[in-house]
Each structure stands twice: as structure tokens, then as C-alpha cells.
mmCIF file of C-alpha atoms in Angstrom:
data_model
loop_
_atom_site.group_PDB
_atom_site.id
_atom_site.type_symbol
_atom_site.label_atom_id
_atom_site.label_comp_id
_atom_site.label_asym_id
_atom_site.label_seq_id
_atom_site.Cartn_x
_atom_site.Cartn_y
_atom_site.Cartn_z
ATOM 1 C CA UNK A 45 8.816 28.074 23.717
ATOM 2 C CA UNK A 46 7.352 26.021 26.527
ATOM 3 C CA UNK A 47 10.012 24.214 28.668
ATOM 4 C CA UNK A 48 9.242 19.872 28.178
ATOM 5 C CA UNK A 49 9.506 18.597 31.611
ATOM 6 C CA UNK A 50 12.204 15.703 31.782
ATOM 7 C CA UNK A 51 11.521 12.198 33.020
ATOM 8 C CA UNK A 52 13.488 13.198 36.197
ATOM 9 C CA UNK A 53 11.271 15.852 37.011
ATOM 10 C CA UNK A 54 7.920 13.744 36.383
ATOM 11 C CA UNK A 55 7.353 11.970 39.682
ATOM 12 C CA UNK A 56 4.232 10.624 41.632
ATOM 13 C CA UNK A 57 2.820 11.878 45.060
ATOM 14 C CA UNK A 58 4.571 9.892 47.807
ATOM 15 C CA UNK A 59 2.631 9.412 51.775
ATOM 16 C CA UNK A 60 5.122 9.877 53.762
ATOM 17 C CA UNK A 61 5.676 7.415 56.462
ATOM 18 C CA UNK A 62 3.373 7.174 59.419
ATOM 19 C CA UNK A 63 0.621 8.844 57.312
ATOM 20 C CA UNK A 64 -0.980 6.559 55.342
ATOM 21 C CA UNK A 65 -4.515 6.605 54.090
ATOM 22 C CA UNK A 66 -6.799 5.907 56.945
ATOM 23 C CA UNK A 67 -10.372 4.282 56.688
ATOM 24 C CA UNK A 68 -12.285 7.443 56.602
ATOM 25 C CA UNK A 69 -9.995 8.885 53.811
ATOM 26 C CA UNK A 70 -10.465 5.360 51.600
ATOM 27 C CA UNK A 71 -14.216 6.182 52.133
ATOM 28 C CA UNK A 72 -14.144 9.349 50.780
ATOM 29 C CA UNK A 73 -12.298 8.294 47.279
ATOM 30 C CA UNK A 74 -14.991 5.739 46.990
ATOM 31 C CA UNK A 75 -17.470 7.117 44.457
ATOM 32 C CA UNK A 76 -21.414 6.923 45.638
ATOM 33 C CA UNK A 77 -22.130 6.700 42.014
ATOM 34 C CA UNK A 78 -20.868 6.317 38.089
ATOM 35 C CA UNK A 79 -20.008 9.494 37.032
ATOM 36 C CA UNK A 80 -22.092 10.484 33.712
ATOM 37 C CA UNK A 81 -18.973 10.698 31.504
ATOM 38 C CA UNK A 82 -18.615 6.432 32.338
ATOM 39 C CA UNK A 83 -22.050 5.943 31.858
ATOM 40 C CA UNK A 84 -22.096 7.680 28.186
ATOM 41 C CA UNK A 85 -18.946 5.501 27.415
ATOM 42 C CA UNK A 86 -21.079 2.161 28.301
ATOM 43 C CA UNK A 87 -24.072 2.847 26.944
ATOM 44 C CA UNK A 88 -21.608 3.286 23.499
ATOM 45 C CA UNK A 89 -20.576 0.183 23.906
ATOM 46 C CA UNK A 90 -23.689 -1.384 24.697
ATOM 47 C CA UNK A 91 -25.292 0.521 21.365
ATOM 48 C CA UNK A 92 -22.263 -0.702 19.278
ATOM 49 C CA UNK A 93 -22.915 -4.485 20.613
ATOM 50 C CA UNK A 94 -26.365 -4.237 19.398
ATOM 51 C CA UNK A 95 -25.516 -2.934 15.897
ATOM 52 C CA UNK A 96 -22.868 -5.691 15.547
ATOM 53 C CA UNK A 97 -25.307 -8.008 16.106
ATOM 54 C CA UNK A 98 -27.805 -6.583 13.406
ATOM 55 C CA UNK A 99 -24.652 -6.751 10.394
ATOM 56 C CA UNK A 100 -25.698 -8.714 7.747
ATOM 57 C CA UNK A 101 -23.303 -12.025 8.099
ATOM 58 C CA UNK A 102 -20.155 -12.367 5.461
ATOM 59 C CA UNK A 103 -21.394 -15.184 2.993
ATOM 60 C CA UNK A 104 -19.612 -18.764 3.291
ATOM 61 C CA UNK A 105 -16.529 -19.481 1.211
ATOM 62 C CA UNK A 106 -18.697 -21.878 -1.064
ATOM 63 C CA UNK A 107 -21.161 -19.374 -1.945
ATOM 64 C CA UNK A 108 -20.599 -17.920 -5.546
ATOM 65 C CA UNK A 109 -20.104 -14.526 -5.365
ATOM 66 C CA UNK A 110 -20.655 -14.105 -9.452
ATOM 67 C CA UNK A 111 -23.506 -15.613 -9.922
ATOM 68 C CA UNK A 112 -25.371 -12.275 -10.532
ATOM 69 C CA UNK A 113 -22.292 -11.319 -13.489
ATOM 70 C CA UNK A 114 -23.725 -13.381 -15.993
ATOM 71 C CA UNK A 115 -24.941 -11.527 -17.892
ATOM 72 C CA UNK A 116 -21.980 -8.818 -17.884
ATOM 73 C CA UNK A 117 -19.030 -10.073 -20.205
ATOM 74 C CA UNK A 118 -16.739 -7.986 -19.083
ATOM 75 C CA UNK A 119 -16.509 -9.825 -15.820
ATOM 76 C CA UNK A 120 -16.142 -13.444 -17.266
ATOM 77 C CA UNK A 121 -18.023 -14.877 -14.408
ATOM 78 C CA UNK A 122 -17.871 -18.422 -16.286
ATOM 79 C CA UNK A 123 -14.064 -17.700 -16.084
ATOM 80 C CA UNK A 124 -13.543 -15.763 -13.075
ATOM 81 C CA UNK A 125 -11.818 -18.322 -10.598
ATOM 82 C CA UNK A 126 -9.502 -20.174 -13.356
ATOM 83 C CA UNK A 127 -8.634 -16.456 -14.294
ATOM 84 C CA UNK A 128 -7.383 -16.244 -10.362
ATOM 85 C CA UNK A 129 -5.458 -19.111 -9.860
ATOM 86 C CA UNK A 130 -3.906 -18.269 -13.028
ATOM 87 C CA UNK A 131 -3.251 -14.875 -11.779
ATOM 88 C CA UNK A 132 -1.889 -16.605 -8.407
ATOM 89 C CA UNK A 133 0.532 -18.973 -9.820
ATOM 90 C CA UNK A 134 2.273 -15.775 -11.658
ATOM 91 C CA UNK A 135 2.365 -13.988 -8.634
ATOM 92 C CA UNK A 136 4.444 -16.873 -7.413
ATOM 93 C CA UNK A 137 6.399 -17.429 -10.355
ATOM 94 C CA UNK A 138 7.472 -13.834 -10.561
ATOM 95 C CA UNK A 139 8.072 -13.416 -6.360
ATOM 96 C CA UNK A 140 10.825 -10.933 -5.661
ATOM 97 C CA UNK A 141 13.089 -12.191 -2.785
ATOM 98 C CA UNK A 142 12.899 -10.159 0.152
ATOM 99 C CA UNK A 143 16.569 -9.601 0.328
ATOM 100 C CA UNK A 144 17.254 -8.563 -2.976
ATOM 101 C CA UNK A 145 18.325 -5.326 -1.932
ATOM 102 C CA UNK A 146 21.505 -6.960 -0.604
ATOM 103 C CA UNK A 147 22.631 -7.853 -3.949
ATOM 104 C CA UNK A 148 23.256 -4.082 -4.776
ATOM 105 C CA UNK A 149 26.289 -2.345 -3.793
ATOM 106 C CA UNK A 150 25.952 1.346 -4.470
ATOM 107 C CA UNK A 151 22.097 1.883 -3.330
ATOM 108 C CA UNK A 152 19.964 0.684 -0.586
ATOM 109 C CA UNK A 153 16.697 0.205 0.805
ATOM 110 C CA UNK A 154 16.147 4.247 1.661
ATOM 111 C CA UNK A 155 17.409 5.062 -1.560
ATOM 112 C CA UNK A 156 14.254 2.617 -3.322
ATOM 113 C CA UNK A 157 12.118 4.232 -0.640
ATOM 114 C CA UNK A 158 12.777 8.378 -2.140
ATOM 115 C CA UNK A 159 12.679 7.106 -5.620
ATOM 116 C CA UNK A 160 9.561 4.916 -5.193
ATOM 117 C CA UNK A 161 7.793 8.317 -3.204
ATOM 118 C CA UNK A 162 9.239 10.219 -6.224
ATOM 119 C CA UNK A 163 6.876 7.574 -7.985
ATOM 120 C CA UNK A 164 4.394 8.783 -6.506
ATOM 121 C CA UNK A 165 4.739 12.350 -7.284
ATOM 122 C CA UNK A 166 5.163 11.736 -11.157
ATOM 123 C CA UNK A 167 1.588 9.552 -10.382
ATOM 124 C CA UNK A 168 0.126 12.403 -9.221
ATOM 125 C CA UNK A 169 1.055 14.673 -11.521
ATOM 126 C CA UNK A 170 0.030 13.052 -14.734
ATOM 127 C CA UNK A 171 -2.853 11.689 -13.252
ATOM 128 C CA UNK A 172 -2.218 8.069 -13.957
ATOM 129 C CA UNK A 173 -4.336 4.772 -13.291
ATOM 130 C CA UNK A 174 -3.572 3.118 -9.793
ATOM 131 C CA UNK A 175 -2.342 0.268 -11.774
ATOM 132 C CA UNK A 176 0.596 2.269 -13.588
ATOM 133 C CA UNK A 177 1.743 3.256 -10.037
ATOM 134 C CA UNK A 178 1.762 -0.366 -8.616
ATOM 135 C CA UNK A 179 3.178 -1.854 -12.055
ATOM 136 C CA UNK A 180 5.768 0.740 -12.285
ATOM 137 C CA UNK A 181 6.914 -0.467 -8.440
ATOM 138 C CA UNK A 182 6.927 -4.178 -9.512
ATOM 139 C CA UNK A 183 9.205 -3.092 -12.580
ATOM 140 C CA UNK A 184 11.864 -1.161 -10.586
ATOM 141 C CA UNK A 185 11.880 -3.846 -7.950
ATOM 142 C CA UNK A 186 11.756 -6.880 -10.560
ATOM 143 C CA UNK A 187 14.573 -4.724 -12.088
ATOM 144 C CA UNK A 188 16.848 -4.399 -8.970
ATOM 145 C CA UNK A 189 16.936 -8.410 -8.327
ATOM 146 C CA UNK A 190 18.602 -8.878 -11.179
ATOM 147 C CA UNK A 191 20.482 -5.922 -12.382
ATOM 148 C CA UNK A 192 23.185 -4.174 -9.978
ATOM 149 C CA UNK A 193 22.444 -0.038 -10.182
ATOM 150 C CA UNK A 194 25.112 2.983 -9.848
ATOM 151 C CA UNK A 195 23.859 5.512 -7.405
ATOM 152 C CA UNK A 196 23.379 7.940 -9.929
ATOM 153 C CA UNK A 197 21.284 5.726 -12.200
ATOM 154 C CA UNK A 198 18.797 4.896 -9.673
ATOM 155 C CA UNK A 199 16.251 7.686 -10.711
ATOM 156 C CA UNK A 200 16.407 7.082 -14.275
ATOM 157 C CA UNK A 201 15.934 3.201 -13.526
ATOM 158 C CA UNK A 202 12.760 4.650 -11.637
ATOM 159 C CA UNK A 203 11.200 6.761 -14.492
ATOM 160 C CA UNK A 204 12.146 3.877 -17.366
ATOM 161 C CA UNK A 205 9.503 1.983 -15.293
ATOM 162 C CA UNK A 206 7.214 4.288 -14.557
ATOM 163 C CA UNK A 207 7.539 4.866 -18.381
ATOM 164 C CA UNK A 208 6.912 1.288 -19.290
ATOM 165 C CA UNK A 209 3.961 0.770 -16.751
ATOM 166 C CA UNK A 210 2.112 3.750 -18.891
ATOM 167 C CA UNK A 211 2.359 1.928 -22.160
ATOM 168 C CA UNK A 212 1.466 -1.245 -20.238
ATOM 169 C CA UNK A 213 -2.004 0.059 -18.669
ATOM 170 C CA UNK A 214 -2.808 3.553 -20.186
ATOM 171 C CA UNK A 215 -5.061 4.258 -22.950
ATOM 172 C CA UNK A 216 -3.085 7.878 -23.654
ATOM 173 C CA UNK A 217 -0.024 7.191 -22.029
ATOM 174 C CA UNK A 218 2.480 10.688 -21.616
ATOM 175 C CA UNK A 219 5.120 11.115 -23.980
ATOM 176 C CA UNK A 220 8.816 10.345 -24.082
ATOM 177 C CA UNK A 221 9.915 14.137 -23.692
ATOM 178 C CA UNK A 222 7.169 13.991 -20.340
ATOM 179 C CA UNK A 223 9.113 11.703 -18.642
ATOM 180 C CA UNK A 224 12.492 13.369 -19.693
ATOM 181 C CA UNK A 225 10.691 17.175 -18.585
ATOM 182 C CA UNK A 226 9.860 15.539 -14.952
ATOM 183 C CA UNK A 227 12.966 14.467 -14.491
ATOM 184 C CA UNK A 228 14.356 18.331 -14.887
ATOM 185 C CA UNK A 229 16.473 16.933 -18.265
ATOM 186 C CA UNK A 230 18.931 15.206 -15.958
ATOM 187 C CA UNK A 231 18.569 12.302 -18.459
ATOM 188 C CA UNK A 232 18.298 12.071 -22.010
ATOM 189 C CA UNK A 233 15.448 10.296 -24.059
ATOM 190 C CA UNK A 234 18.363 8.485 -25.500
ATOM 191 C CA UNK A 235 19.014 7.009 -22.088
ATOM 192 C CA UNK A 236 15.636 6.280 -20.975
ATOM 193 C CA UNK A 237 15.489 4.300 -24.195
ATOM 194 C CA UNK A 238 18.452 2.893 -23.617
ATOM 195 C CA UNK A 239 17.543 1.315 -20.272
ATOM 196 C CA UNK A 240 13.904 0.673 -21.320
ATOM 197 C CA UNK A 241 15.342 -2.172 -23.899
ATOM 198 C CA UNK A 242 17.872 -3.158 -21.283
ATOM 199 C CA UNK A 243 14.655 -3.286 -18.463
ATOM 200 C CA UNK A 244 12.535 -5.132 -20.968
ATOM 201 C CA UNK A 245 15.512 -7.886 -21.944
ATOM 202 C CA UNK A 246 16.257 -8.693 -19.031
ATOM 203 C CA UNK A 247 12.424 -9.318 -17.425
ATOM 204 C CA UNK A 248 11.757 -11.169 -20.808
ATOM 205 C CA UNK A 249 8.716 -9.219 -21.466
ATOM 206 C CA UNK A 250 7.050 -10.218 -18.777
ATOM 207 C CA UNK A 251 5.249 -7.543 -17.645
ATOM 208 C CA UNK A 252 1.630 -9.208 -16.610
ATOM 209 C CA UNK A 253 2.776 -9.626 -12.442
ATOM 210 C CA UNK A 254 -0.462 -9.462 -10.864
ATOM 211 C CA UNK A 255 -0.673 -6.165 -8.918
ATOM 212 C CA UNK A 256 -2.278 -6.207 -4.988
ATOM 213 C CA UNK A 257 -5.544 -4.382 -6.418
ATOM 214 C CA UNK A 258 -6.102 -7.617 -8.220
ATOM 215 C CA UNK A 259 -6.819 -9.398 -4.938
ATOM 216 C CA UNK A 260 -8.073 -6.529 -3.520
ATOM 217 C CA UNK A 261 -10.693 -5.974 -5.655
ATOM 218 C CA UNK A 262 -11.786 -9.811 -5.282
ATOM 219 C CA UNK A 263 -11.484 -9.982 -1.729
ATOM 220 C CA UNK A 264 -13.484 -6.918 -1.412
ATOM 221 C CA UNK A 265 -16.393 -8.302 -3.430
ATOM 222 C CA UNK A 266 -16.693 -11.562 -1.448
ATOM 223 C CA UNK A 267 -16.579 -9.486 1.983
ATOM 224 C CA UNK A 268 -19.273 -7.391 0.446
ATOM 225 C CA UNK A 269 -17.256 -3.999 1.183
ATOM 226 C CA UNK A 270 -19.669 -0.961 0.048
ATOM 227 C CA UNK A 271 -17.737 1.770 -1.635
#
């Protein structure tokens, strides 16, 4: 293994005194020309200016971006903007505080943080829409503001959600015994049941929180991003 150098051994070249640089020396560190490693690294930047300047120009905000979905219904460009301020007045209404987390006793933050990358995993592995994964994170922390959670409860508060967010957006959502075969049978389907009535009670059924890709997706389209 190679030995790091400390900080203590890292020092700069000192001119010891009475020997400082004289006129000739400064002369000779004074380079006649641009070396051709500085001039590659300008004319870069001079090419990059040039192709900024050639971008086609991000339309105003009053242009309308849907006028060319008319005749697509599935995009309900007659609709579009009342459907988004619709969509952000729930995101308001159903704001988690950022301190939630404070309100439980037996779990915290990095606790969330392994379950919700656990999330992830159980994603990946059934091959899920990226709107299950962001709706089952908006259950389980929608869940935590207003229910307290043991320790050991945490990761079947995790899969309830990640349970209801396939019903909620799949077509062919994974089974019951799935969800209780990824979580190596450390909870019952009784239980996940159990808490999936006691997750949907107490968020009233009000699963329709608009999800980031929402905006995204919007946001995209009126930068004119090219996939």
C-alpha cells in the first residue's frame, strides 16, 4: 500500500534569505509564447461561445406550448393549465412538514433513508412505473406525519406503500404474497393488510398527491428538452 503523505509533510519551496529571484531569473519564467495546451483550451471556449449563440431561444412564458395537442385527446390541451393549477393547489394542500421526522420517537431520518433505498430495490426488481416509486415515497412519508412507527415496523410501513402505490398506478400490479416473498416472510399478508387499511384511514383516501414528474414533464416541454 502506498504511504498518503500528511499535511505536515506537504510544504512549498521556500528562497532562503538573501537569495531572492533576481531580474534575469524573473525573465526566464516569463513565457515567449502560449503554450499549445492554453491555446486548445481557448479556442474551446471560443467554439462553445459561438454555438451558444446559434441555440434556438427558450419561447416566452405567454407562448402556448399546446397549441400543436389539439388534436391528441389524451393530452387535454383545452384543459391542460386548469388541470395544473389544480394539480398545484393539492400539492399544497397535501405538503408534508419538513420536520415531521421529529414527531417519531423510535426511528429517524437514516432509518427513512435505508427503507426508502430498499424502495428502490423492490422498484427495480418488479420493474415498476417511475410513478409507483415516487407515490410509494409520498405514502410512507404522508404516513410518518401522522402516525408514530416502532423500529421494527418501519419496513413493513415501507412495503404497505409500495404495495398501495402499485394498485394506485399499475395496470398488473404484483401480488400480495410478492410483497410478503421480498420482504423474506418477515411479515405476514395479514399484517400488510392490516396496516394497508390503517395507511388508507388515516390519509382519507387521498392518494392523488401530485408526484415531481408531473412538473417535470411540463417544465420540460416548455424548455423544449429533446429526449
Amino acid at each position: 500500500m502506498l504511504r498518503r503523505e500528511t499535511l505536515g509533510e506537504i510544504q512549498n519551496r521556500t528562497i532562503e534569505p538573501g537569495r531572492g529571484f533576481g531580474k534575469a531569473h524573473i525573465r526566464s519564467l516569463q513565457p515567449i509564447s502560449k503554450p499549445q495546451s492554453v491555446l486548445k483550451e481557448e479556442a474551446d471556449e471560443e467554439e462553445m461561445e459561438r454555438s451558444r449563440s446559434h441555440e434556438e431561444p427558450i419561447p416566452p412564458l405567454d407562448e402556448n406550448i399546446d397549441e400543436d395537442d389539439a388534436d391528441n385527446p389524451q393530452l387535454c390541451s383545452e384543459y391542460v393549465n386548469d388541470i395544473y393549477k389544480y394539480l398545484r393547489e393539492l400539492e399544497v394542500k397535501y405538503t408534508v412538514p419538513s420536520t415531521y421526522m421529529t414527531s417519531q420517537r423510535d426511528i429517524n431520518a437514516k432509518m427513512r433513508a435505508i427503507v426508502v433505498d430498499w424502495l428502490i430495490q423492490v422498484h427495480q426488481r418488479f420493474h415498476l412505473l417511475p410513478e409507483t416509486l415516487y407515490t410509494a415515497i409520498s405514502l410512507l412519508d404522508r404516513y410518518l406525519a401522522v402516525q408514530a412507527v416502532a423500529k421494527n415496523r418501519l419496513q413493513l410501513v415501507g412495503v404497505t406503500a409500495m404495495l398501495v402505490a402499485s394498485k394506485y398506478e399499475e395496470i398488473y400490479a404484483p401480488e400480495l404474497r410478492d410483497f410478503v416473498f421480498i420482504v423474506d416472510n418477515a411479515y405476514t399478508a395479514a399484517q400488510i393488510r392490516a396496516t394497508e387499511r390503517t395507511m388508507l384511514r388515516l390519509l382519507k383516501f387521498e392518494l392523488g398527491k401530485p408526484l415531481p414528474l408531473h412538473f417535470l414533464r411540463r417544465n420540460s416541454k416548455a424548455g423544449q428538452v429533446k429526449s
